[in-house]
mmCIF file of C-alpha atoms in Angstrom:
data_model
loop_
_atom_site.group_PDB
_atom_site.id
_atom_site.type_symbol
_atom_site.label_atom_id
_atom_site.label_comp_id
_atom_site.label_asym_id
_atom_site.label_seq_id
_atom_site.Cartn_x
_atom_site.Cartn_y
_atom_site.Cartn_z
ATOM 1 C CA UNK E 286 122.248 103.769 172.266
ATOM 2 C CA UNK E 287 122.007 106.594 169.714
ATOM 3 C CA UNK E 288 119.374 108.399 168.185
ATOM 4 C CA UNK E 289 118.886 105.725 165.471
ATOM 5 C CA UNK E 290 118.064 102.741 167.753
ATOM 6 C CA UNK E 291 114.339 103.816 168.741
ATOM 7 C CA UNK E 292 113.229 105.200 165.408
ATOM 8 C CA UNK E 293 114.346 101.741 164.140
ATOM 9 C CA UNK E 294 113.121 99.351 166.557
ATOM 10 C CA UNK E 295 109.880 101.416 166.874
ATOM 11 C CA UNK E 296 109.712 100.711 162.678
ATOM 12 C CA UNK E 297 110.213 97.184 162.954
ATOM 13 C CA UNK E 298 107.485 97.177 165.596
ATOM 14 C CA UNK E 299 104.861 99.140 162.921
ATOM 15 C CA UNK E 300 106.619 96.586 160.612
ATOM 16 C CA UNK E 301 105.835 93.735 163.265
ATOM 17 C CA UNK E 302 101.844 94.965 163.335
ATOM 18 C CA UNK E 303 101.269 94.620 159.728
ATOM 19 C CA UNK E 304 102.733 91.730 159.447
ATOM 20 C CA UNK E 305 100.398 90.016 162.047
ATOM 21 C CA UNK E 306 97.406 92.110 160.558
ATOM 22 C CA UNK E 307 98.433 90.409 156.690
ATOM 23 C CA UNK E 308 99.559 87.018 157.351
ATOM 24 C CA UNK E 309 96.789 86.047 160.566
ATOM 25 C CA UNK E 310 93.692 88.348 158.846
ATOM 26 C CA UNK E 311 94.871 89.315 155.082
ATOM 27 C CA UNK E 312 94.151 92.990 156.114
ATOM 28 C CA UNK E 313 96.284 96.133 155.143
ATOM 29 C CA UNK E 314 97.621 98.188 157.818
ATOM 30 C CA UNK E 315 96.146 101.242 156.444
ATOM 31 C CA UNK E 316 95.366 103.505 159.517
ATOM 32 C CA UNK E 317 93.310 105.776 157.403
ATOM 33 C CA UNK E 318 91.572 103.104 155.592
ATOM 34 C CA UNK E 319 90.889 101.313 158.968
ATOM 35 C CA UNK E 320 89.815 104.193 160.886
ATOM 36 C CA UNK E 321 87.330 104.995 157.727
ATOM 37 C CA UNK E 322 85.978 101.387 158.314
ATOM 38 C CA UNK E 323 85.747 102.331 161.849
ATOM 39 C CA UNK E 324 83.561 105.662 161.652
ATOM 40 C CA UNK E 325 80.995 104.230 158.423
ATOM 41 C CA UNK E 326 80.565 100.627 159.046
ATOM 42 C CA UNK E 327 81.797 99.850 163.110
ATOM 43 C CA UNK E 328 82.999 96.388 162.128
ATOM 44 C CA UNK E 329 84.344 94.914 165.206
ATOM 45 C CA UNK E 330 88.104 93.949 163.985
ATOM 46 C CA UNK E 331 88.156 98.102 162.981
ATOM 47 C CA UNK E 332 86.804 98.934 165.440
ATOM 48 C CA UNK E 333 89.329 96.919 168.038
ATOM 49 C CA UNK E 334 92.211 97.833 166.410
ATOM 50 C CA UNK E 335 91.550 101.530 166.332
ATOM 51 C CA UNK E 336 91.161 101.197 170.365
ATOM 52 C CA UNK E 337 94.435 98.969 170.219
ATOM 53 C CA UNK E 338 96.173 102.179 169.104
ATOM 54 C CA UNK E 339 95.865 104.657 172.481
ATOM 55 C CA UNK E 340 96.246 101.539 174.486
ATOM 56 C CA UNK E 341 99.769 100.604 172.840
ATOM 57 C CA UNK E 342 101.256 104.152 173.309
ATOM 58 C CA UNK E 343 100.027 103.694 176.683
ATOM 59 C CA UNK E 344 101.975 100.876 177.605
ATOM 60 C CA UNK E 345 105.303 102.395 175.700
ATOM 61 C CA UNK E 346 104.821 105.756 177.678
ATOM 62 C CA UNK E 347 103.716 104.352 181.298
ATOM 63 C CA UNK E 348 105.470 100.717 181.365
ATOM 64 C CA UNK E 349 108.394 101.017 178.921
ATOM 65 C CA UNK E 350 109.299 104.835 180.185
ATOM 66 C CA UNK E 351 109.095 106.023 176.884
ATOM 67 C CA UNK E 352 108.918 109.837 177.123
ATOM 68 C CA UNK E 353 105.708 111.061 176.300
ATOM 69 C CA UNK E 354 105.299 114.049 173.866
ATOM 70 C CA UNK E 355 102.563 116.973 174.832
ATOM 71 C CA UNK E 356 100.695 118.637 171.836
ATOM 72 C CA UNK E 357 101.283 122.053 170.897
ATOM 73 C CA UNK E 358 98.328 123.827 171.437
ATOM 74 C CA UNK E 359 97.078 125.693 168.999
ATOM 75 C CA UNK E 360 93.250 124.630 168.326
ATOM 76 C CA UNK E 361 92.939 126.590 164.748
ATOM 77 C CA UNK E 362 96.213 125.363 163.436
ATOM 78 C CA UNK E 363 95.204 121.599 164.994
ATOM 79 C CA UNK E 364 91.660 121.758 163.294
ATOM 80 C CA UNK E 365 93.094 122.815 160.101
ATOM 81 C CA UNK E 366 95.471 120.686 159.905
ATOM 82 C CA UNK E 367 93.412 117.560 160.859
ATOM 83 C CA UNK E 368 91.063 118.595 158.312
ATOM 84 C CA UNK E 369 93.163 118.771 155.494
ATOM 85 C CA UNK E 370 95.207 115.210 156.957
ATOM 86 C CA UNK E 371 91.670 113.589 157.166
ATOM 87 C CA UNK E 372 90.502 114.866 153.596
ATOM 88 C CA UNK E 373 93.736 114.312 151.890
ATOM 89 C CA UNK E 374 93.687 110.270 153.243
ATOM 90 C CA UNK E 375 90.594 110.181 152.174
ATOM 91 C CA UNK E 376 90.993 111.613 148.684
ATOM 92 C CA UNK E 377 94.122 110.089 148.061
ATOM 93 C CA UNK E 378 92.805 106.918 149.273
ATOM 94 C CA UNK E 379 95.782 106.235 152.007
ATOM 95 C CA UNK E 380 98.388 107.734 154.521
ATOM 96 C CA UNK E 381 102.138 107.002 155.867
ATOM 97 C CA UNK E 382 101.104 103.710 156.532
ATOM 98 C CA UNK E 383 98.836 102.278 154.064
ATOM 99 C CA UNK E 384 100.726 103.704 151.180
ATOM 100 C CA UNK E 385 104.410 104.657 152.866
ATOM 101 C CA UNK E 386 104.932 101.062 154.901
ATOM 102 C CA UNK E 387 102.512 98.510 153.141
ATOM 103 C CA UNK E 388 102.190 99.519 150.027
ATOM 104 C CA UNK E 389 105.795 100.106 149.272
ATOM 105 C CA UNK E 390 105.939 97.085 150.970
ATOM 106 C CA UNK E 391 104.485 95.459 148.521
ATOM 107 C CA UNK E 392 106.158 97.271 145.940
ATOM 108 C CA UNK E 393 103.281 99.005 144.891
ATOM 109 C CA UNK E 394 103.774 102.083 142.525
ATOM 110 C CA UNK E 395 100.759 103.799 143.066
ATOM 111 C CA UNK E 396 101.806 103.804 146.955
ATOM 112 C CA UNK E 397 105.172 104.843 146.034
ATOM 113 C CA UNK E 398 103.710 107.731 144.143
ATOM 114 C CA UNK E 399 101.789 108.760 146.802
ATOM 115 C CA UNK E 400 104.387 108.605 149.268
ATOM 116 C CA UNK E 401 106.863 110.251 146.907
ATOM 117 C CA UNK E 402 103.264 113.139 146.773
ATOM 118 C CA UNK E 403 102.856 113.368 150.462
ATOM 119 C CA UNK E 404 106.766 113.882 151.497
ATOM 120 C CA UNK E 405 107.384 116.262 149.326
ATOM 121 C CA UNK E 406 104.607 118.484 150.062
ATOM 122 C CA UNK E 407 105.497 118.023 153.650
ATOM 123 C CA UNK E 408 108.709 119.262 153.143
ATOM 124 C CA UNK E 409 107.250 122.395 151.148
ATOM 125 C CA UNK E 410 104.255 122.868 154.019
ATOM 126 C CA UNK E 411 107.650 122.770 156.451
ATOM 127 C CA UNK E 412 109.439 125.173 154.435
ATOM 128 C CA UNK E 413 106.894 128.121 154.146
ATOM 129 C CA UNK E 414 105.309 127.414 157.538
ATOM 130 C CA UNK E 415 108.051 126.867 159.778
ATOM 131 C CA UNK E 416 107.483 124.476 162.494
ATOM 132 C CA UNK E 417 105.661 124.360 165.810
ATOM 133 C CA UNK E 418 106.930 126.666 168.719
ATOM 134 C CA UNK G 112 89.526 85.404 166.925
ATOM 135 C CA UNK G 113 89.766 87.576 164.195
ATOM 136 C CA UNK G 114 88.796 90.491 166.229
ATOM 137 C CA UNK G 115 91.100 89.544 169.127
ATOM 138 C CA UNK G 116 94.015 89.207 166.559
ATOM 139 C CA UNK G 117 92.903 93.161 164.985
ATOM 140 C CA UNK G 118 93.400 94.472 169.027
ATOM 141 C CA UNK G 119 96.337 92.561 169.337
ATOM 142 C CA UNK G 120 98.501 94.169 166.180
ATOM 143 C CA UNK G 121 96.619 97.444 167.277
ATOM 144 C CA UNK G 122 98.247 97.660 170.492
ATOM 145 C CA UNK G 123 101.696 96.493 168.671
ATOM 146 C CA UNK G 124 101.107 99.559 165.987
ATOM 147 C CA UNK G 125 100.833 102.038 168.964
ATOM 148 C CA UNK G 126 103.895 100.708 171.232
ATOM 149 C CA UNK G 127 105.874 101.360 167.926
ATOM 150 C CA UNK G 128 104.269 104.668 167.186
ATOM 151 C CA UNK G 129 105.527 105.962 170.838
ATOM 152 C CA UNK G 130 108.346 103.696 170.823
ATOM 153 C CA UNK G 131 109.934 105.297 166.780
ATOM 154 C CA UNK G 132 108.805 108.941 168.380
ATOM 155 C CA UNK G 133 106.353 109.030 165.631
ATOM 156 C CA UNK G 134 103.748 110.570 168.003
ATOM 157 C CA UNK G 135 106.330 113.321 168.780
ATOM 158 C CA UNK G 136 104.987 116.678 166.166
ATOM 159 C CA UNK G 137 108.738 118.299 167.080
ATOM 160 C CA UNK G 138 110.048 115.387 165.677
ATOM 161 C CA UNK G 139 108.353 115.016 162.706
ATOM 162 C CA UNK G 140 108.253 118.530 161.612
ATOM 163 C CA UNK G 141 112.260 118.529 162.021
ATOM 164 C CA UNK G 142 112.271 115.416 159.800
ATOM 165 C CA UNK G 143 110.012 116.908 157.217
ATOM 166 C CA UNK G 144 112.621 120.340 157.716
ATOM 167 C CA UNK G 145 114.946 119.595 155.049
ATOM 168 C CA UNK G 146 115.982 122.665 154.395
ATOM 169 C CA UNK G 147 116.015 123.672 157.814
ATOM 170 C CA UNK G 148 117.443 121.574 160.829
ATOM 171 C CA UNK G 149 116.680 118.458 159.474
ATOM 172 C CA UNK G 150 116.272 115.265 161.793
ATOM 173 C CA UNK G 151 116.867 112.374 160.241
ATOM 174 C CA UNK G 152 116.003 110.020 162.864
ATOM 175 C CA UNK G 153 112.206 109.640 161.262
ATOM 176 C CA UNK G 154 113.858 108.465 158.682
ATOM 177 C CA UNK G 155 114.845 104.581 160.000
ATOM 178 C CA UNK G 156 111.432 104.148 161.156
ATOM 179 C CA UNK G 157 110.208 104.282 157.685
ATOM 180 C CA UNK G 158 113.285 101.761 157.221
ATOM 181 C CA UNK G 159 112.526 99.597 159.640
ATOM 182 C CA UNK G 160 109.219 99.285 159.176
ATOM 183 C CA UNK G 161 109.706 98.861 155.572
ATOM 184 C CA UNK G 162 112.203 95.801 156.425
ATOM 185 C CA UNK G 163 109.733 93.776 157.822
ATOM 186 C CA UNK G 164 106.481 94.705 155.803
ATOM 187 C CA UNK G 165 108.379 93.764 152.146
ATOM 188 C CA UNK G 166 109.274 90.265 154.351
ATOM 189 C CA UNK G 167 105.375 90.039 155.781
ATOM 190 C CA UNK G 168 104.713 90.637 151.605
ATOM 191 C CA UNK G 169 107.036 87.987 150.524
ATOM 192 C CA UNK G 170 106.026 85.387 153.031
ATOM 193 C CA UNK G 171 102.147 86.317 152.034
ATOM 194 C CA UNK G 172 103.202 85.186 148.415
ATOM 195 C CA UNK G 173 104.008 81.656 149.491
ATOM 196 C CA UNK G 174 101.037 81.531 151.501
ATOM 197 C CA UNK G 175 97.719 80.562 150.157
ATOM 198 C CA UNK G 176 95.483 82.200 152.444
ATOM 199 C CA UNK G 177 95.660 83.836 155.418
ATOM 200 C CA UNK G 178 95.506 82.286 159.079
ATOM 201 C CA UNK G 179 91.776 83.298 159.416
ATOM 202 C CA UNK G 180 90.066 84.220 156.127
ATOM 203 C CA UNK G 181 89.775 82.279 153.382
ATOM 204 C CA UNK G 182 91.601 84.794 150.874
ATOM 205 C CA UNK G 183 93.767 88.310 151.856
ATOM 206 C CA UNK G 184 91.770 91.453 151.487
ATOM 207 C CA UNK G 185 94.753 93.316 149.325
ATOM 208 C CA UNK G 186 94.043 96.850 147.477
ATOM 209 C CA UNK G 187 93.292 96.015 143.546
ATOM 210 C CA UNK G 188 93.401 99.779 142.676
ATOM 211 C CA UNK G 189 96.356 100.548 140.373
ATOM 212 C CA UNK G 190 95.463 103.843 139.077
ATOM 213 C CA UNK G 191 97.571 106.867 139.406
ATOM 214 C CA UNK G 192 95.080 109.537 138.681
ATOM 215 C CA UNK G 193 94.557 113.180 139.935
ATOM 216 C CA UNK G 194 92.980 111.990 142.987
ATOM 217 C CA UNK G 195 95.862 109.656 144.250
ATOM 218 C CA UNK G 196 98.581 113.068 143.296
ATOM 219 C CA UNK G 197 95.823 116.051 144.794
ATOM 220 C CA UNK G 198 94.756 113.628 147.775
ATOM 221 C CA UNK G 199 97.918 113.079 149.028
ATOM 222 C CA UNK G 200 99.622 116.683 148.746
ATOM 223 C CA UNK G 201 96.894 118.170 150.651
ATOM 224 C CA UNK G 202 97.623 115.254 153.280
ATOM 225 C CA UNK G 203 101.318 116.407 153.295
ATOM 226 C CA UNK G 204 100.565 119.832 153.413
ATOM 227 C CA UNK G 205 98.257 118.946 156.723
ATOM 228 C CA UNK G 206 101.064 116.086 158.159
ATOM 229 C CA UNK G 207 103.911 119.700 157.724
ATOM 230 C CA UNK G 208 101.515 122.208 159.496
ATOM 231 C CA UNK G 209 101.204 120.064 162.680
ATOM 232 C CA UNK G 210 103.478 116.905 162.590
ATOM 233 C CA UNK G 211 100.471 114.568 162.722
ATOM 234 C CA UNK G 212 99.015 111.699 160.512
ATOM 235 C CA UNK G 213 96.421 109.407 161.289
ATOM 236 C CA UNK G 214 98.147 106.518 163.441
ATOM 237 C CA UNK G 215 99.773 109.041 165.728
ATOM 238 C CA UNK G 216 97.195 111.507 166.000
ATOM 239 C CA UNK G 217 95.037 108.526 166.595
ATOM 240 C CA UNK G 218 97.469 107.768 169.641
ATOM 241 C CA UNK G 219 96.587 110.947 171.542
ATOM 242 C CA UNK G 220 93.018 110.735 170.706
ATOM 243 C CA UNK G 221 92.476 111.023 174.611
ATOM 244 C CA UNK G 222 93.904 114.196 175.330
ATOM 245 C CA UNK G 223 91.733 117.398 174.169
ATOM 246 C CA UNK G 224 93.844 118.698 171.145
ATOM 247 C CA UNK G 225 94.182 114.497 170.208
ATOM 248 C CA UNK G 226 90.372 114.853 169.646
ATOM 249 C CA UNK G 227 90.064 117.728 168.251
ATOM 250 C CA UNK G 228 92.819 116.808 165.456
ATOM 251 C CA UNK G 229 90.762 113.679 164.919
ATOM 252 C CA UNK G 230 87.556 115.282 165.205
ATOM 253 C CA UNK G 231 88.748 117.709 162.377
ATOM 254 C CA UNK G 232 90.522 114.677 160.042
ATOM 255 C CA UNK G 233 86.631 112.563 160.236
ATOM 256 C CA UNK G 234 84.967 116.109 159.114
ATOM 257 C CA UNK G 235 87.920 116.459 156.413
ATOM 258 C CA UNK G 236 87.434 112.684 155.836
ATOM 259 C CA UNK G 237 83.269 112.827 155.246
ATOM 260 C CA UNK G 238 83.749 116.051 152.978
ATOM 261 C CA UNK G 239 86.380 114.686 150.792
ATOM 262 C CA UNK G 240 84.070 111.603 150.353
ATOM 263 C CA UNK G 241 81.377 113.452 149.239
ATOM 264 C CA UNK G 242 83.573 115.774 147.010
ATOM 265 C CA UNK G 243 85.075 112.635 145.015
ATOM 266 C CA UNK G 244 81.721 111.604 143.794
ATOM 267 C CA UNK G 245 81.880 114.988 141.588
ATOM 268 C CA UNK G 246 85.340 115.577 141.074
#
């Protein structure tokens, strides 16, 4: 086992979600999107899968052993950050996995834009900033 | 049924969220530190994920419908404009600082600084709508 396997099996898992999500309900797997749905209109099948989240890291970290990662703590740089996460999704209409897994999935250039947006300026935020302690 | 099936491929997104060590910050910040010590392990589970979502597109293709609706629910909007470029740098710049997007920061939503990330991406959410309607 190297340090390849779980990235990749984890990916085909994501993969494995939106495929149910498309094929069973004709939804994107847009987390952003979803969660948006969630907080403005409570529909149910939002509303489920948003709780289906927690509950699926769950299992991984106290069933499958996977090693469970702590959060830095650092409350400014964690509200600032989530802010500008929640209002870039928003604005840009999509995050790693609406645009990044489904909608380069579906070969989408406006998603491959975005992700091609989003990486890079990730890379730059890493750059200057440095990383977490 | 429908809402059963939502839970179900909720649960799958988070097992591979924990499982790919998306929900790891350290992790993602040394993927995103390319010019640092890079780690490219984030790296296959964009792959892999990628693998089997241009598959679930392909087979959607054939299909007329989905399972339960009568017609799939697909994004029409084409447009790259300055919202699509300005929205999503300002995500990256937030996904570097921490190491957190949505799905995975939605995955630790029940410890205290889980909540208070997502707390602070709904407030950055709800501005940014009202923003757009201007600019």
């Amino acid at each position: 086992m190297n340090a390849f396997f779980l990235p990749l099996l984890g990916g085909m898992i994501i993969g494995v979600s939106t495929l149910i999500l498309l094929l069973v309900n004709g939804k994107v797997a847009g987390i952003s999107t979803i969660f948006w749905n969630f907080c403005t209109s409570k529909s149910m099948e939002s509303t489920l899968f948003i709780i289906g989240l927690p509950l699926g890291a769950l299992i991984a970290y106290s069933i499958l052993g996977v090693s469970q990662p702590t959060l830095p703590g650092n409350t400014s740089l964690i509200l600032l950050s989530g802010f500008l996460v929640g209002f870039g999704v928003n604005r840009g209409s999509g995050c790693t996995s609406g645009h990044g897994v489904c909608g380069i999935g579906r070969f989408s250039i406006r998603s491959i834009v975005a992700t091609l947006c989003f990486m890079a300026s990730g890379i730059v935020t890493v750059a200057l900033f440095g990383v977490n302690p | 049924m429908i809402s059963f099936v939502a839970l179900v491929s909720g649960i799958i997104f988070g097992l591979g969220l924990a499982v790919s060590g998306m929900t790891d910050t350290a992790k993602v910040q040394g993927f995103l530190d390319l010019f640092g010590n890079w780690v490219p392990d984030l790296m296959f589970v964009m792959g892999g994920a990628l693998i089997v979502s241009v598959i679930a597109y392909q087979i959607s293709k054939k299909q007329i419908k989905p399972i339960l609706r009568n017609a799939f629910d697909l994004p029409q909007n084409k447009a790259i404009d300055q919202k699509l470029i300005t929205g999503s740098v300002i995500f990256g710049m937030g996904w570097g600082l921490y190491g957190l997007c949505p799905g995975p920061a939605l995955t630790h939503v029940l410890s205290q600084d889980g909540l208070f990330f997502v707390v602070a991406m709904l407030v950055g959410m709800l501005v940014s709508f009202q923003i757009k309607k201007f600019i």
